[in-house]
Coordinates of C-alpha atoms and ligand atoms in Angstrom, one line a residue:
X1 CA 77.9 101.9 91.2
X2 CA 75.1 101.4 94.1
X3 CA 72.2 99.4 93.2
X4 CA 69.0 100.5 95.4
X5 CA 67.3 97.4 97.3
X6 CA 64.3 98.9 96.0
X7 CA 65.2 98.1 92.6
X8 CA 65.3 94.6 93.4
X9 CA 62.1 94.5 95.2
X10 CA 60.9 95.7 91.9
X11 CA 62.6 94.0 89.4
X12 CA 61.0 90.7 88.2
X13 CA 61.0 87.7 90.7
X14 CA 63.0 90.5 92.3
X15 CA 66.3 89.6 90.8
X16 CA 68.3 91.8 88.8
X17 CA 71.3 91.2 86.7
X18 CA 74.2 93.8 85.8
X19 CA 77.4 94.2 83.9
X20 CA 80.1 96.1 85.7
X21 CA 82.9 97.0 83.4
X22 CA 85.4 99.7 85.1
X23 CA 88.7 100.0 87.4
X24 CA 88.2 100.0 90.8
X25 CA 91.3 102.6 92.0
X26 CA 91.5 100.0 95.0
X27 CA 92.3 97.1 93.5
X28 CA 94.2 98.0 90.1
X29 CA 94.4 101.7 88.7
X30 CA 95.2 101.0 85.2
X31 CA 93.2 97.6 84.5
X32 CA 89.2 97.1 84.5
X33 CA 87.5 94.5 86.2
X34 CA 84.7 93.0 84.3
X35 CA 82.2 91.2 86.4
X36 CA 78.4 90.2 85.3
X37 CA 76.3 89.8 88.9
X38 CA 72.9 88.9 89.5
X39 CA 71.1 90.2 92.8
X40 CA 68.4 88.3 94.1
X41 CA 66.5 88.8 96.7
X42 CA 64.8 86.0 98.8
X43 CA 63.0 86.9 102.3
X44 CA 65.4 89.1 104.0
X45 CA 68.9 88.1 102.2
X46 CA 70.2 89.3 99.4
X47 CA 72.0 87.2 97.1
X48 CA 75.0 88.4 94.7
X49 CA 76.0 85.9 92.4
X50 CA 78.4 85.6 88.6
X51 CA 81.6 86.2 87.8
X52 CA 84.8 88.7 88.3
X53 CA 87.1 88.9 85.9
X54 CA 90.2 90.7 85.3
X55 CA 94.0 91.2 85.3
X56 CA 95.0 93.0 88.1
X57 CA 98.8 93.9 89.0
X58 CA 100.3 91.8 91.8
X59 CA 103.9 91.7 93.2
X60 CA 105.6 88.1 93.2
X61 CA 106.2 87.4 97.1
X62 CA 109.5 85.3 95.6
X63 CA 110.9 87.6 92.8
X64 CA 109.2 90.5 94.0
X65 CA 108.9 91.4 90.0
X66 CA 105.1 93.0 89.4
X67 CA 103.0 91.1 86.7
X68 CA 99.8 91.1 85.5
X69 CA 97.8 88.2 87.4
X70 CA 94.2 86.8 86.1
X71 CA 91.6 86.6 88.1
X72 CA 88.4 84.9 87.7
X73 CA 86.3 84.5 90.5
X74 CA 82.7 83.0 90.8
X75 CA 80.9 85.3 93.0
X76 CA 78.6 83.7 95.7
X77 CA 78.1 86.6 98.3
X78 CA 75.0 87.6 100.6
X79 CA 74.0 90.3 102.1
X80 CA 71.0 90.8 104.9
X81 CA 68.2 93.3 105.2
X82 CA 68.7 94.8 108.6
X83 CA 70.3 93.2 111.1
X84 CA 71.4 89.8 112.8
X85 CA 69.1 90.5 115.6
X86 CA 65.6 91.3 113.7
X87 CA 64.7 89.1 111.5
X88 CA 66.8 86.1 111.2
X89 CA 65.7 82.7 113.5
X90 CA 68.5 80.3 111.8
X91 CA 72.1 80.4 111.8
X92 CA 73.4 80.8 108.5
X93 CA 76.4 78.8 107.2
X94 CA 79.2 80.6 105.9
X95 CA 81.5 78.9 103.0
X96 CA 85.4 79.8 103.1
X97 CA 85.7 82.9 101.1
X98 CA 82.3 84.1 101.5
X99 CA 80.8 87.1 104.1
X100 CA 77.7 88.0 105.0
X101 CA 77.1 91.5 105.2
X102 CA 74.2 93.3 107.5
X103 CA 72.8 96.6 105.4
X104 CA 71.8 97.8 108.5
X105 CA 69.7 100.9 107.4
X106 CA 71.5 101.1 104.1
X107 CA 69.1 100.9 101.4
X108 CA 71.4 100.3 98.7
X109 CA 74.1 97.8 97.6
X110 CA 77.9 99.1 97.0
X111 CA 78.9 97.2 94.0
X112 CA 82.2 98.6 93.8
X113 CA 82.4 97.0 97.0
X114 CA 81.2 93.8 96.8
X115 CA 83.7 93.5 94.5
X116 CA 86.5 94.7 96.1
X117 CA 85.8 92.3 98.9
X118 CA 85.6 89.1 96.8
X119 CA 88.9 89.9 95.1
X120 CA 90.3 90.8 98.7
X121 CA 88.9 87.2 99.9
X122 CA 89.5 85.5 96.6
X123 CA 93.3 86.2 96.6
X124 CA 96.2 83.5 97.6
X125 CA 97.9 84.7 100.8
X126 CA 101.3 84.2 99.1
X127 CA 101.1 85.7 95.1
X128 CA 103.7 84.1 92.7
X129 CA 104.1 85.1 89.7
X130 CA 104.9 81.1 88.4
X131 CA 104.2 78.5 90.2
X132 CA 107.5 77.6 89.4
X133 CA 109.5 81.1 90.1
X134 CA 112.6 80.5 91.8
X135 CA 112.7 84.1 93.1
X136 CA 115.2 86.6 92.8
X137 CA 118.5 86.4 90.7
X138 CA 120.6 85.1 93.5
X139 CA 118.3 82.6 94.6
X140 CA 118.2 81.3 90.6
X141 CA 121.9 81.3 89.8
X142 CA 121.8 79.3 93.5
X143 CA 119.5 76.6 92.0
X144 CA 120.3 76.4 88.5
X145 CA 124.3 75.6 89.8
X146 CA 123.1 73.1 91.8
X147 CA 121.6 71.2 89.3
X148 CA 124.0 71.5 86.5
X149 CA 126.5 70.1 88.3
X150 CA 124.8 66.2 87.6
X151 CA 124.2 67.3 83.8
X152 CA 128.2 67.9 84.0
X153 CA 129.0 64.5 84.9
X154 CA 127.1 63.2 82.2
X155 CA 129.0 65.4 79.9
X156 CA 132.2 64.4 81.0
X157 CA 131.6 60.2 80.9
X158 CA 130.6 61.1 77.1
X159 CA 134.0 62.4 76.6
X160 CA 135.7 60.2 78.4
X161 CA 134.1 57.3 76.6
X162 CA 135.2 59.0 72.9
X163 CA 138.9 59.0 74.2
X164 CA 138.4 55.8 74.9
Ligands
ZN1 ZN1 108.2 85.5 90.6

């Protein structure tokens, strides 16, 4: 889906609002990504604001078992008309998680893209499946020893007091 800039310039108060509903091969084959964005355009930026939503298929980095992770993202990216160099007198501030993309001499807006990128950026370094997965079956067995053996005791001092 590419969104000319000229549609923007033309739309009312030149800002224009879209639904995106498909899968984008890149990020998930199987699952859509739903995402409502508005483009506005002010001077020579180009806002792109809303929501992504979605499940997409991740791989636990502890269990390494695949699962369906949400995602909901609020989108606040920008993009520039032309370049750094022509146009802009101000240094712009950059949040964490955010990019600022030049068009260059593109004249349209790749929202496939834009997408892609805030997922990309949006996403935790390490992907767990639970916050509390204890990882593979060896690691489990490991843990879940280690802390029956208290449990046990407790057991044992029950009995010990019915002999009694
Ligand atoms: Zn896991």
């Amino acid at each position: 889906m590419y969104i000319e800039i000229d549609e923007i310039k033309n739309a009312p108060e030149q800002t224009l609002s879209l639904e995106f509903d498909d899968v984008i091969k890149e990020i998930d084959e199987n699952n859509p990504i739903q995402a409502k964005i508005t483009l506005k355009l002010l001077g020579n930026i180009i806002t792109a604001t809303g929501k992504i939503q979605g499940q997409i298929k991740s791989t636990c980095v502890r269990c390494l078992k695949e699962f369906n992770r949400k995602i909901d993202i609020k989108l606040n990216e920008k993009y520039m008309l032309g370049t750094l160099y022509n146009g802009m007198d101000g240094e712009i501030e950059l949040k964490e998680n955010n990019f600022l993309e030049e068009l260059g001499d593109k004249n349209e807006i790749d929202i496939e893209d834009l997408i892609y990128q805030s997922v990309i950026l949006n996403s935790p370094n390490q992907i767990v499946c639970d916050i509390n997965c204890l990882g593979d079956e060896m690691l489990e067995k490991y843990v879940k020893k280690e802390i029956s053996d208290p449990r046990l005791k407790v057991f044992e001092n029950i009995k010990l007091e019915k002999d009694n």
